[in-house]
PDB file of C-alpha atoms and ligand atoms in Angstrom:
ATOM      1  CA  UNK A   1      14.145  19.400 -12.625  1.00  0.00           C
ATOM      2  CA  UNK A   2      13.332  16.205 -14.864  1.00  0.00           C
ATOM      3  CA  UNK A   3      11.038  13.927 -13.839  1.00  0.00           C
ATOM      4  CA  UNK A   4      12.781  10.569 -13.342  1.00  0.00           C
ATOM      5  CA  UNK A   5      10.224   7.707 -11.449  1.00  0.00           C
ATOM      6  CA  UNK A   6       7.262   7.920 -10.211  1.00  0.00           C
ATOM      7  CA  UNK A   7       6.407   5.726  -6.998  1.00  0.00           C
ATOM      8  CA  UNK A   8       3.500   4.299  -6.385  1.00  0.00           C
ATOM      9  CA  UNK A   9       2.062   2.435  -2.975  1.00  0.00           C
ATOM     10  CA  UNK A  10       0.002  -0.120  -3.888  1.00  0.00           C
ATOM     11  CA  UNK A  11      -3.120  -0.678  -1.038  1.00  0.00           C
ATOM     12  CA  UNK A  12      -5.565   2.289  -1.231  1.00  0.00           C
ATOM     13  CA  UNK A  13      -3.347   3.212  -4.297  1.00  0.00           C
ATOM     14  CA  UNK A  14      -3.121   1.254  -6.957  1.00  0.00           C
ATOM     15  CA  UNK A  15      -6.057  -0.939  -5.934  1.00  0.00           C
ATOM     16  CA  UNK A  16      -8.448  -0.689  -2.809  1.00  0.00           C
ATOM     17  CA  UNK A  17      -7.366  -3.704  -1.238  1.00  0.00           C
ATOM     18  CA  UNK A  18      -8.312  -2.549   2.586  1.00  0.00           C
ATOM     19  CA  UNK A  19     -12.125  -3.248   3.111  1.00  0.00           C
ATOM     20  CA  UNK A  20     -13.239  -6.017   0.950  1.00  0.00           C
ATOM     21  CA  UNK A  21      -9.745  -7.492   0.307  1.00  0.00           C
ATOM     22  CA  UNK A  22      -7.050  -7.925   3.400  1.00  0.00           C
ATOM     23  CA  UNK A  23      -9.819  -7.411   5.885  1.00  0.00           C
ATOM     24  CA  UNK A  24     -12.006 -10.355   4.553  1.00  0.00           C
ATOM     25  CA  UNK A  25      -8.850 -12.134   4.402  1.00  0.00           C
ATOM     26  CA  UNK A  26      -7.781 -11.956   7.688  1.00  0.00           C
ATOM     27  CA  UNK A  27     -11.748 -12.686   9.119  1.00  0.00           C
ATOM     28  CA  UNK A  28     -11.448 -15.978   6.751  1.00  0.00           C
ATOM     29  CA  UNK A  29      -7.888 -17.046   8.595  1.00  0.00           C
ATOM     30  CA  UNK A  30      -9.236 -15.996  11.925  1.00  0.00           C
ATOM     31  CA  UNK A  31     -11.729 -18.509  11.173  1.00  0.00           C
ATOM     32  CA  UNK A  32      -9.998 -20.904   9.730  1.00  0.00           C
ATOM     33  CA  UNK A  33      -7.812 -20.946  13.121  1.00  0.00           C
ATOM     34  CA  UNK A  34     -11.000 -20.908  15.225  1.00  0.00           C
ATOM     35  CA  UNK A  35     -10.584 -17.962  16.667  1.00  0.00           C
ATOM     36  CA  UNK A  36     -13.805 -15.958  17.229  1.00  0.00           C
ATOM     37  CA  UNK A  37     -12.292 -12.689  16.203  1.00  0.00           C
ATOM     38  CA  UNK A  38     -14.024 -10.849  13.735  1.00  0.00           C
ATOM     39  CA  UNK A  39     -13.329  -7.424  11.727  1.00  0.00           C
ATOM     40  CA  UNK A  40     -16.050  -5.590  10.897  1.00  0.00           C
ATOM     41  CA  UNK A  41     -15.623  -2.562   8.545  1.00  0.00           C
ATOM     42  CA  UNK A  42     -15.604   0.082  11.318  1.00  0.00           C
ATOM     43  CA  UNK A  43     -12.839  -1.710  13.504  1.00  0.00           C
ATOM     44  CA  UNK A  44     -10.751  -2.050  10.624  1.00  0.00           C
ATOM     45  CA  UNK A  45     -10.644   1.241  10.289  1.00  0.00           C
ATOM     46  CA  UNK A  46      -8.958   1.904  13.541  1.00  0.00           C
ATOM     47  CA  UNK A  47      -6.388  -1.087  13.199  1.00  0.00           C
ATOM     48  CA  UNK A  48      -5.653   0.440   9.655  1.00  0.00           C
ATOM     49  CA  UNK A  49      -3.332   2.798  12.161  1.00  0.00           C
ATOM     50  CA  UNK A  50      -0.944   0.446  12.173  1.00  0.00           C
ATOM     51  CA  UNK A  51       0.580  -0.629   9.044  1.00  0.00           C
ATOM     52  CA  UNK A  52       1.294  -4.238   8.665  1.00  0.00           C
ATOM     53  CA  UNK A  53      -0.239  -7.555   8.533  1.00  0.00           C
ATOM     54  CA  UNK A  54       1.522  -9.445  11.415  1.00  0.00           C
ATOM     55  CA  UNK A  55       1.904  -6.026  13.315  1.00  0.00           C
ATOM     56  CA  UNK A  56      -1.846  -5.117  12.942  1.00  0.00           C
ATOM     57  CA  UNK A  57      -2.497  -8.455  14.201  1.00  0.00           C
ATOM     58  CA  UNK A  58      -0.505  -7.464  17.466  1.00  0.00           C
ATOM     59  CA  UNK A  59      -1.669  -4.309  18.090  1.00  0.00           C
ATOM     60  CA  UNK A  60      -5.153  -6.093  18.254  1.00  0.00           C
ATOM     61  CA  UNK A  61      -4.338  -8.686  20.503  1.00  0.00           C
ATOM     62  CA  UNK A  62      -2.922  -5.619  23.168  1.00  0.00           C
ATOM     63  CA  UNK A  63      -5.652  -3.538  22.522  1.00  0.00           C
ATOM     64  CA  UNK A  64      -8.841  -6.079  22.179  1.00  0.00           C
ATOM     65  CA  UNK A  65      -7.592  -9.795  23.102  1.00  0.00           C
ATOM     66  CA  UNK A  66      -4.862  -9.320  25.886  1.00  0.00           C
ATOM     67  CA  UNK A  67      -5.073 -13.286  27.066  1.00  0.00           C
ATOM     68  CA  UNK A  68      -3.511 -14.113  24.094  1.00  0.00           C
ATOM     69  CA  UNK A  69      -0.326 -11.911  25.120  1.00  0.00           C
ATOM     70  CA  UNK A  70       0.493 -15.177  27.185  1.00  0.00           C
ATOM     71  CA  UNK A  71       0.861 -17.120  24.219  1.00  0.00           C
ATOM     72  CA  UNK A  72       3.895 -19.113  23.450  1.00  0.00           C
ATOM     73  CA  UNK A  73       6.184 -17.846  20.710  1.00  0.00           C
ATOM     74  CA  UNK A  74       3.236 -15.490  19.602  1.00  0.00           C
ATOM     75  CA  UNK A  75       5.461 -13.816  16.988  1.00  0.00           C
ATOM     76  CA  UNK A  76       5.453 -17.206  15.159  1.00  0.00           C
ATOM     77  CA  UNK A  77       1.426 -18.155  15.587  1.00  0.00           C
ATOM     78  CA  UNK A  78       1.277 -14.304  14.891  1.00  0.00           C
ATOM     79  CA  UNK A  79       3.136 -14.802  11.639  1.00  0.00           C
ATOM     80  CA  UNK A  80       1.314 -18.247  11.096  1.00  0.00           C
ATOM     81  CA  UNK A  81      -1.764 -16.360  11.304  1.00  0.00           C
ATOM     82  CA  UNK A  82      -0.710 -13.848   9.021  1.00  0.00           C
ATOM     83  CA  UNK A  83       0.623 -16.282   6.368  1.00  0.00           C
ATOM     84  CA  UNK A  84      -3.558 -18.027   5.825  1.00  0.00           C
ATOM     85  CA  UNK A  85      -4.213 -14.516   6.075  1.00  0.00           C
ATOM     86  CA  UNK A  86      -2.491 -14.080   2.592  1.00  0.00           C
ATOM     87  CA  UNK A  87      -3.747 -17.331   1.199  1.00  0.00           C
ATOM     88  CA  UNK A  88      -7.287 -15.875   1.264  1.00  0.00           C
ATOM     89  CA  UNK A  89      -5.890 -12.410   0.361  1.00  0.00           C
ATOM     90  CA  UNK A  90      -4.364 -14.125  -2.871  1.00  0.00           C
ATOM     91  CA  UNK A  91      -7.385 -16.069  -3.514  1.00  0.00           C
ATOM     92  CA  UNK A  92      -9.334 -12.863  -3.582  1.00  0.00           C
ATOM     93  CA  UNK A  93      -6.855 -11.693  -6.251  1.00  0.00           C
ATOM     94  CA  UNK A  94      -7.166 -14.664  -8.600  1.00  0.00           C
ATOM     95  CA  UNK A  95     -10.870 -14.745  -8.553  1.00  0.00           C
ATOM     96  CA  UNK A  96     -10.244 -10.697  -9.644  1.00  0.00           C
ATOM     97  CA  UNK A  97     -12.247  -9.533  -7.042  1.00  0.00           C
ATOM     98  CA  UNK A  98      -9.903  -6.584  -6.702  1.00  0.00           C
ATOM     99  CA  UNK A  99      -9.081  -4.251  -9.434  1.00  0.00           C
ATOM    100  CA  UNK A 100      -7.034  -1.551  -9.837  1.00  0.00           C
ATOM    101  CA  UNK A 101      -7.886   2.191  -9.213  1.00  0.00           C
ATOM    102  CA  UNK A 102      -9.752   4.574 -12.112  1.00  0.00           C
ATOM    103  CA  UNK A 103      -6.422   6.260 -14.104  1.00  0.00           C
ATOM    104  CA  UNK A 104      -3.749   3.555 -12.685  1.00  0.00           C
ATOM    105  CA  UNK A 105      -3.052   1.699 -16.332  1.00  0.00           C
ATOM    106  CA  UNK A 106      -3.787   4.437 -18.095  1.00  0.00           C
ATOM    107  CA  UNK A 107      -1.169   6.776 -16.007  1.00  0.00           C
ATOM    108  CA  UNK A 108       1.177   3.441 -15.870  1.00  0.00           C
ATOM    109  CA  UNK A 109       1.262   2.972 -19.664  1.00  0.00           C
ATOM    110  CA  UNK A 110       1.795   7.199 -20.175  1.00  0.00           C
ATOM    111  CA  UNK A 111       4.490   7.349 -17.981  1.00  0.00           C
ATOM    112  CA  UNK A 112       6.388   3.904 -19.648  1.00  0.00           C
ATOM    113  CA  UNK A 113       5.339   5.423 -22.987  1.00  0.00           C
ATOM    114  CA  UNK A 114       7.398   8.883 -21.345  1.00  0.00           C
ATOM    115  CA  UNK A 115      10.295   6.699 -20.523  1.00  0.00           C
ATOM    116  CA  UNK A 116       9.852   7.808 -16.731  1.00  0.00           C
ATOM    117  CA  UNK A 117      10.436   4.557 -14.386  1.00  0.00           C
ATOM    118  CA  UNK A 118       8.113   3.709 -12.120  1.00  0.00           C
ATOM    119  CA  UNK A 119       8.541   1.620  -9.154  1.00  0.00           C
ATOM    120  CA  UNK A 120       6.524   0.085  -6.317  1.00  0.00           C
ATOM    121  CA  UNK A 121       6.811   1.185  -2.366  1.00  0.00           C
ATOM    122  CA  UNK A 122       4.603  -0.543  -0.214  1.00  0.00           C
ATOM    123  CA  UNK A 123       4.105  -2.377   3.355  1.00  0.00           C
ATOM    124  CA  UNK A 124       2.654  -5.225   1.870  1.00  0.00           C
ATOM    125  CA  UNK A 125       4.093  -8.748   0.727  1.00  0.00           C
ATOM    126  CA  UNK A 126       5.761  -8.499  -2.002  1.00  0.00           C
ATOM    127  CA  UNK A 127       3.802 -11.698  -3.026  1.00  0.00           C
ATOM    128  CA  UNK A 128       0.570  -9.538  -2.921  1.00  0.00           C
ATOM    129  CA  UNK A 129       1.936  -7.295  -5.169  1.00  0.00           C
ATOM    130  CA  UNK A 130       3.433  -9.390  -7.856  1.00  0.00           C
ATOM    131  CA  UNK A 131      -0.201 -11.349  -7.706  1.00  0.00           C
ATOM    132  CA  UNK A 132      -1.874  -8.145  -7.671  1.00  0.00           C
ATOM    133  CA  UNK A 133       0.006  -6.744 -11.238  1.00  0.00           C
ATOM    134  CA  UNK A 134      -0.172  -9.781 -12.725  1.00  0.00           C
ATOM    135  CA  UNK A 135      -4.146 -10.473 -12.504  1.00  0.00           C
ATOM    136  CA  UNK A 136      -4.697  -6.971 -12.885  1.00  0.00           C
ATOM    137  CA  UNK A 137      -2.226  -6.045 -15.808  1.00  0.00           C
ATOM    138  CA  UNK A 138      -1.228  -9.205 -17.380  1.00  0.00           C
ATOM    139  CA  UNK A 139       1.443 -12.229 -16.398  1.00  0.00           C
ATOM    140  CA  UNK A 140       4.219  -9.630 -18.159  1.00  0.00           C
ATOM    141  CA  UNK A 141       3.431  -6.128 -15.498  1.00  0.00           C
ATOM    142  CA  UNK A 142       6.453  -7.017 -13.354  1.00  0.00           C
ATOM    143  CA  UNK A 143       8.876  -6.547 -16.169  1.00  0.00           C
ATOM    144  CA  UNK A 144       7.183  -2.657 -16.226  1.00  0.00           C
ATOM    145  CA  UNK A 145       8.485  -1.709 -12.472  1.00  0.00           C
ATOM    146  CA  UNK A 146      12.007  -0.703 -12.622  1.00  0.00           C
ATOM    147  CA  UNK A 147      12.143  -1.752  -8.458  1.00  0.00           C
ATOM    148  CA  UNK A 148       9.679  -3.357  -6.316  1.00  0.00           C
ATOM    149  CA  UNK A 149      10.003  -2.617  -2.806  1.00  0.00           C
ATOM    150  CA  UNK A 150       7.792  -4.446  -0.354  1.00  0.00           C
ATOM    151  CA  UNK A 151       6.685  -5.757   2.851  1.00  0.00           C
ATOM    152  CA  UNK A 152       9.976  -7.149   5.490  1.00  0.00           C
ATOM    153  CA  UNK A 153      12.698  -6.171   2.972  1.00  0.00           C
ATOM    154  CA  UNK A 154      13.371  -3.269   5.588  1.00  0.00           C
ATOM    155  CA  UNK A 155      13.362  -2.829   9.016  1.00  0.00           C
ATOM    156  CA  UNK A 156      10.724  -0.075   9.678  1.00  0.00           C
ATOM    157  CA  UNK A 157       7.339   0.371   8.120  1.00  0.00           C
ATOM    158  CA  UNK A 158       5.674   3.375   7.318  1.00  0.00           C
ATOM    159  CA  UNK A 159       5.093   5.970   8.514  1.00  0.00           C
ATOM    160  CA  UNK A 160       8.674   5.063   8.804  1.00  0.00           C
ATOM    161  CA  UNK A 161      11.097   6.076   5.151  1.00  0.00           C
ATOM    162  CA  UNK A 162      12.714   3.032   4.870  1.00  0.00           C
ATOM    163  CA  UNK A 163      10.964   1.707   2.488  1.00  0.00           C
ATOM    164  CA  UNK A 164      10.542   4.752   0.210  1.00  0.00           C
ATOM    165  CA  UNK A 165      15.065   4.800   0.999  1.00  0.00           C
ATOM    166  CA  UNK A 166      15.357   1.456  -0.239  1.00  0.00           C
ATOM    167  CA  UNK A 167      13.623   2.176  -3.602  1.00  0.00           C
ATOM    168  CA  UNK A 168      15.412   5.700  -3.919  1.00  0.00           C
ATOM    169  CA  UNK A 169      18.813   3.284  -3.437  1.00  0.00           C
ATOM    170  CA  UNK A 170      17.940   0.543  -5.742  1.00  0.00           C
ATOM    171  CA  UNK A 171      16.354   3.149  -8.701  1.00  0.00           C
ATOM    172  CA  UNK A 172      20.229   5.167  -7.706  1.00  0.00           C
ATOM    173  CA  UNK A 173      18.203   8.310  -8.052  1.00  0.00           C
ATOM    174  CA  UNK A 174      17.831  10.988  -5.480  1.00  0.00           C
ATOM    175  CA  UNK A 175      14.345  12.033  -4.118  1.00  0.00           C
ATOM    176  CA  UNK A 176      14.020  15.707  -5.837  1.00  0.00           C
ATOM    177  CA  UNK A 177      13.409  13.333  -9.411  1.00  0.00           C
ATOM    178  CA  UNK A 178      10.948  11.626  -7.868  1.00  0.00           C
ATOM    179  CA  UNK A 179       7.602  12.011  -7.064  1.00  0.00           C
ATOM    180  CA  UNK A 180       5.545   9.052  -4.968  1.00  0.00           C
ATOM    181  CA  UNK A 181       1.459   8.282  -5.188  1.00  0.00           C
ATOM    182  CA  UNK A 182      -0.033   7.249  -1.780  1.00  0.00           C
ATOM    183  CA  UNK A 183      -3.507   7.252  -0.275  1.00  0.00           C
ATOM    184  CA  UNK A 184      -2.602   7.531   3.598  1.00  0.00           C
ATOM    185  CA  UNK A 185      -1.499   9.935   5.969  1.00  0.00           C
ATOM    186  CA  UNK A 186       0.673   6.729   7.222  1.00  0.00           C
ATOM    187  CA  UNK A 187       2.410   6.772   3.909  1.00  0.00           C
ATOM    188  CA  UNK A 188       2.334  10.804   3.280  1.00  0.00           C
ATOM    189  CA  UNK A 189       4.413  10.932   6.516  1.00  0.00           C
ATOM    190  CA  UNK A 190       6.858   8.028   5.092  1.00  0.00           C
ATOM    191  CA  UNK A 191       7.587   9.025   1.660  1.00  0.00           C
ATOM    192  CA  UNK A 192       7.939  13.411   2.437  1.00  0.00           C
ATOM    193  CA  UNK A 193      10.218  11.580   5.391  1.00  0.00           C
ATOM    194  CA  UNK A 194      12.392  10.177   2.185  1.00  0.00           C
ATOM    195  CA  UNK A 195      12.174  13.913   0.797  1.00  0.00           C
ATOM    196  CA  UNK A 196      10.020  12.764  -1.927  1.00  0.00           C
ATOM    197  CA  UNK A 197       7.370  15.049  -3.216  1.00  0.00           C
ATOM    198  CA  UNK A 198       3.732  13.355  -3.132  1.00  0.00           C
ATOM    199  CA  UNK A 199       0.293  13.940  -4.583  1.00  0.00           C
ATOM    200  CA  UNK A 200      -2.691  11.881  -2.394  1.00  0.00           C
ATOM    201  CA  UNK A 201      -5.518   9.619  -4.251  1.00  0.00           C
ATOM    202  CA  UNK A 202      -7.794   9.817  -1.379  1.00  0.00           C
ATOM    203  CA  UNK A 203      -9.155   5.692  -0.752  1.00  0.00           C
ATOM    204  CA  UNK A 204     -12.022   4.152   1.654  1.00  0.00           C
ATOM    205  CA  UNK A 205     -10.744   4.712   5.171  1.00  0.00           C
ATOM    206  CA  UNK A 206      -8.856   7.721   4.434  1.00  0.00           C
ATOM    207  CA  UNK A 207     -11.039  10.201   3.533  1.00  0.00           C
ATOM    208  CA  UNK A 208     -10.685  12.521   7.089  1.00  0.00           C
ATOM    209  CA  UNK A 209      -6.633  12.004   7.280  1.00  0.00           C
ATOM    210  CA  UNK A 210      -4.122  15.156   6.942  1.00  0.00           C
ATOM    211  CA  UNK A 211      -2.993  15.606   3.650  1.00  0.00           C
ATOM    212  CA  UNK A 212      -1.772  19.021   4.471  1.00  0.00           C
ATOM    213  CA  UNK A 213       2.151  18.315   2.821  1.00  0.00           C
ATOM    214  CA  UNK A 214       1.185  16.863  -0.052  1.00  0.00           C
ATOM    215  CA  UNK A 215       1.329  18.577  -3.373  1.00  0.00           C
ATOM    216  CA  UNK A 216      -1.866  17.629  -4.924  1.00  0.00           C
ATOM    217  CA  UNK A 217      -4.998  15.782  -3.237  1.00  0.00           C
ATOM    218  CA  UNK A 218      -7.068  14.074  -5.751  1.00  0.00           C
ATOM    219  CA  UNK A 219     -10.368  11.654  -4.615  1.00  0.00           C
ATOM    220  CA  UNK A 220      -8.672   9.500  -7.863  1.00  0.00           C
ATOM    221  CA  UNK A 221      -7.029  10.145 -11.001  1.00  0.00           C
ATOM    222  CA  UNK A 222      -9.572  10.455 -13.624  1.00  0.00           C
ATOM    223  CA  UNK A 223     -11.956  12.796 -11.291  1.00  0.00           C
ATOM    224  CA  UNK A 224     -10.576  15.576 -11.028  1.00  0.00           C
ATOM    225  CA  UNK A 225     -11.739  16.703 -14.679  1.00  0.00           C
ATOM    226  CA  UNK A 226      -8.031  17.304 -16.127  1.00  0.00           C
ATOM    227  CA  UNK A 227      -6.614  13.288 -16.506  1.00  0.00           C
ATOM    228  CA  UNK A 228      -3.179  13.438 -14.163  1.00  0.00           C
ATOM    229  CA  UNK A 229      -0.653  12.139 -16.902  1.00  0.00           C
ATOM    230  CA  UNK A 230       3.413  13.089 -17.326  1.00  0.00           C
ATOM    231  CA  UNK A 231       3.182  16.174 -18.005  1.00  0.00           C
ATOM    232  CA  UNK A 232       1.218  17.109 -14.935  1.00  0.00           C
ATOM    233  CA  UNK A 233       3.190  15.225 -12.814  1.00  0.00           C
ATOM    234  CA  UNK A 234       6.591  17.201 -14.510  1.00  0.00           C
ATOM    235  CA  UNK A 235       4.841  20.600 -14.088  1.00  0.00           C
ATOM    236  CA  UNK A 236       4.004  19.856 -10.737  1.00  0.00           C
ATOM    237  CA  UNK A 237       7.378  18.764  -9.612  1.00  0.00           C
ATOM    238  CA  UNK A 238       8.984  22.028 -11.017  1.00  0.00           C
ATOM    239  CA  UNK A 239       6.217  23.905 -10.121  1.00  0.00           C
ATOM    240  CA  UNK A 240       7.059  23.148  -6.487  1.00  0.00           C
ATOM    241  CA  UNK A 241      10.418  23.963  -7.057  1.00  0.00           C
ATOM    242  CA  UNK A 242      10.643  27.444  -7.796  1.00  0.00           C
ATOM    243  CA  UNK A 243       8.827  28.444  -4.086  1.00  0.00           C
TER     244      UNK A 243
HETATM  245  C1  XBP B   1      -0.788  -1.020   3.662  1.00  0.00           C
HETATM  246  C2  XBP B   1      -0.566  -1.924   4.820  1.00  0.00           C
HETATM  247  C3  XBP B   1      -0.498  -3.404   4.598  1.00  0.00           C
HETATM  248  C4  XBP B   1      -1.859  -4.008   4.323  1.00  0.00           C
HETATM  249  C5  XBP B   1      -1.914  -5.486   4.652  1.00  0.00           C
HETATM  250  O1  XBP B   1       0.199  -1.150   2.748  1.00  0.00           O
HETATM  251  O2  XBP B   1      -0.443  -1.434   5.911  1.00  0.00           O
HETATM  252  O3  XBP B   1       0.050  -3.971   5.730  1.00  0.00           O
HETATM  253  O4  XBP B   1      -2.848  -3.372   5.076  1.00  0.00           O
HETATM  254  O5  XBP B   1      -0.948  -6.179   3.958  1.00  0.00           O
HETATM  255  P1  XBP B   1       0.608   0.050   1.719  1.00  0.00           P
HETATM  256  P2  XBP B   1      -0.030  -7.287   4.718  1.00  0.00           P
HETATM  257  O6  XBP B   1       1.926   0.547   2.153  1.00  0.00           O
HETATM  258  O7  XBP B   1       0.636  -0.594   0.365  1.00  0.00           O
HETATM  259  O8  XBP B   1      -0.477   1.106   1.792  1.00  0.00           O
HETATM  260  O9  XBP B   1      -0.989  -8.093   5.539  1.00  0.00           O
HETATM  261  O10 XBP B   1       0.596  -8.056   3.604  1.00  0.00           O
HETATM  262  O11 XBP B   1       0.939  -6.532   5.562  1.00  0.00           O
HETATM  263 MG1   MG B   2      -1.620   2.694   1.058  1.00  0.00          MG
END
């Protein structure tokens, strides 16, 4: 089997964006909206079970603010919340206060050099992303993703496939060519869902999650002693294969 793409999620993947990046974010539009709600690094870690901004946001309000369940059109204030929320999360990125993973450029330029497409799956906006690439790898990094699949573009967020389905449809390549980079059990679950084989970077809050069907765990990609470049990720694929 040839490799074709490789797909990569972007928070807790290609950057850690979780602790000091959306959660800061969404403590600076809680305040912002005077609201005396405040995520500290240990709560964040359980809300992190949800994936999704605006969803998170709900699941909160059930689980730790239940007067505000009586809210008129809460999906919109929800969604007004969430929208400072990635004001501040896009400041962060400007003032490159988030960069990218050990081994991401490096396995990002190897792979284009390889001809092997790479794409984007993730539950974020794709405005996060775009900002993301560009501070990180210069104002030209969207032209290197073949497809960019983020955020609302589908209905259901992982663990859900969608998303993973909509960038299989979009690349027109089918999921045994393809192997997907994620950091969370969450996104494990969404991506083997597509059929997509997928090797774990291990990121802050996701160090105690089950990994057990992915094909490789890594803490990162330079760590592990032997760089993960296209070759690896070709033997791999076929080395899965044949069992
Ligand atoms: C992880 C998520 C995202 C972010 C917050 O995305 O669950 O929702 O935590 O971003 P990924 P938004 O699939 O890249 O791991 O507030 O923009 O949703
Ligand atoms: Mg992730």
């Amino acid at each position: 089997m040839t490799l074709a793409a490789v797909l990569f999620d972007v928070d807790g993947t290609l950057a850690d964006t979780e602790r000091d990046g959306h959660r800061i974010a969404f403590n600076q539009a809680f305040e912002e909206s005077q609201l005396d709600w405040n995520w500290d690094v240990d709560l964040y870690g359980v809300l992190l079970q949800i994936t999704g901004g605006k969803e998170r946001i709900r699941f909160y309000i059930e689980n730790y603010a239940p007067s505000f369940l009586n809210k008129n059109n809460l999906e919109d204030w929800i969604a007004q919340i969430h929208k400072i929320k990635t004001k501040y999360f896009l400041n962060l990125l400007k003032e490159g206060k988030i960069p990218l993973r050990p081994g991401i450029k490096r396995l990002l330029d190897d792979l284009r050099s390889n001809n092997i497409k790479v794409a984007i799956a993730t539950t974020t906006t794709y405005e996060n992303v775009s900002t993301l690439l560009q501070c990180t790898l210069g104002n030209d990094a969207l032209e290197w993703f073949d497809v960019i699949g983020a955020g609302d573009i589908v209905p259901n967020k992982k663990p859900a496939p969608d998303i993973y389905q909509w960038v299989l449809k979009q690349l027109n390549l089918s999921a045994e060519t393809c192997i997907a980079i994620e950091d969370s059990e969450n996104g494990l679950k969404s991506s083997t869902a597509a059929g997509i084989r997928t090797i774990i970077t291990i990121s802050e809050y996701t160090q105690k999650q089950d990994f057990s069907d992915a094909i490789l765990v890594l803490e990162d990609l330079e760590t592990t002693g032997k760089q993960i470049d296209t070759q690896t990720i070709s033997n791999l694929l076929n080395q899965k294969q044949n069992k």
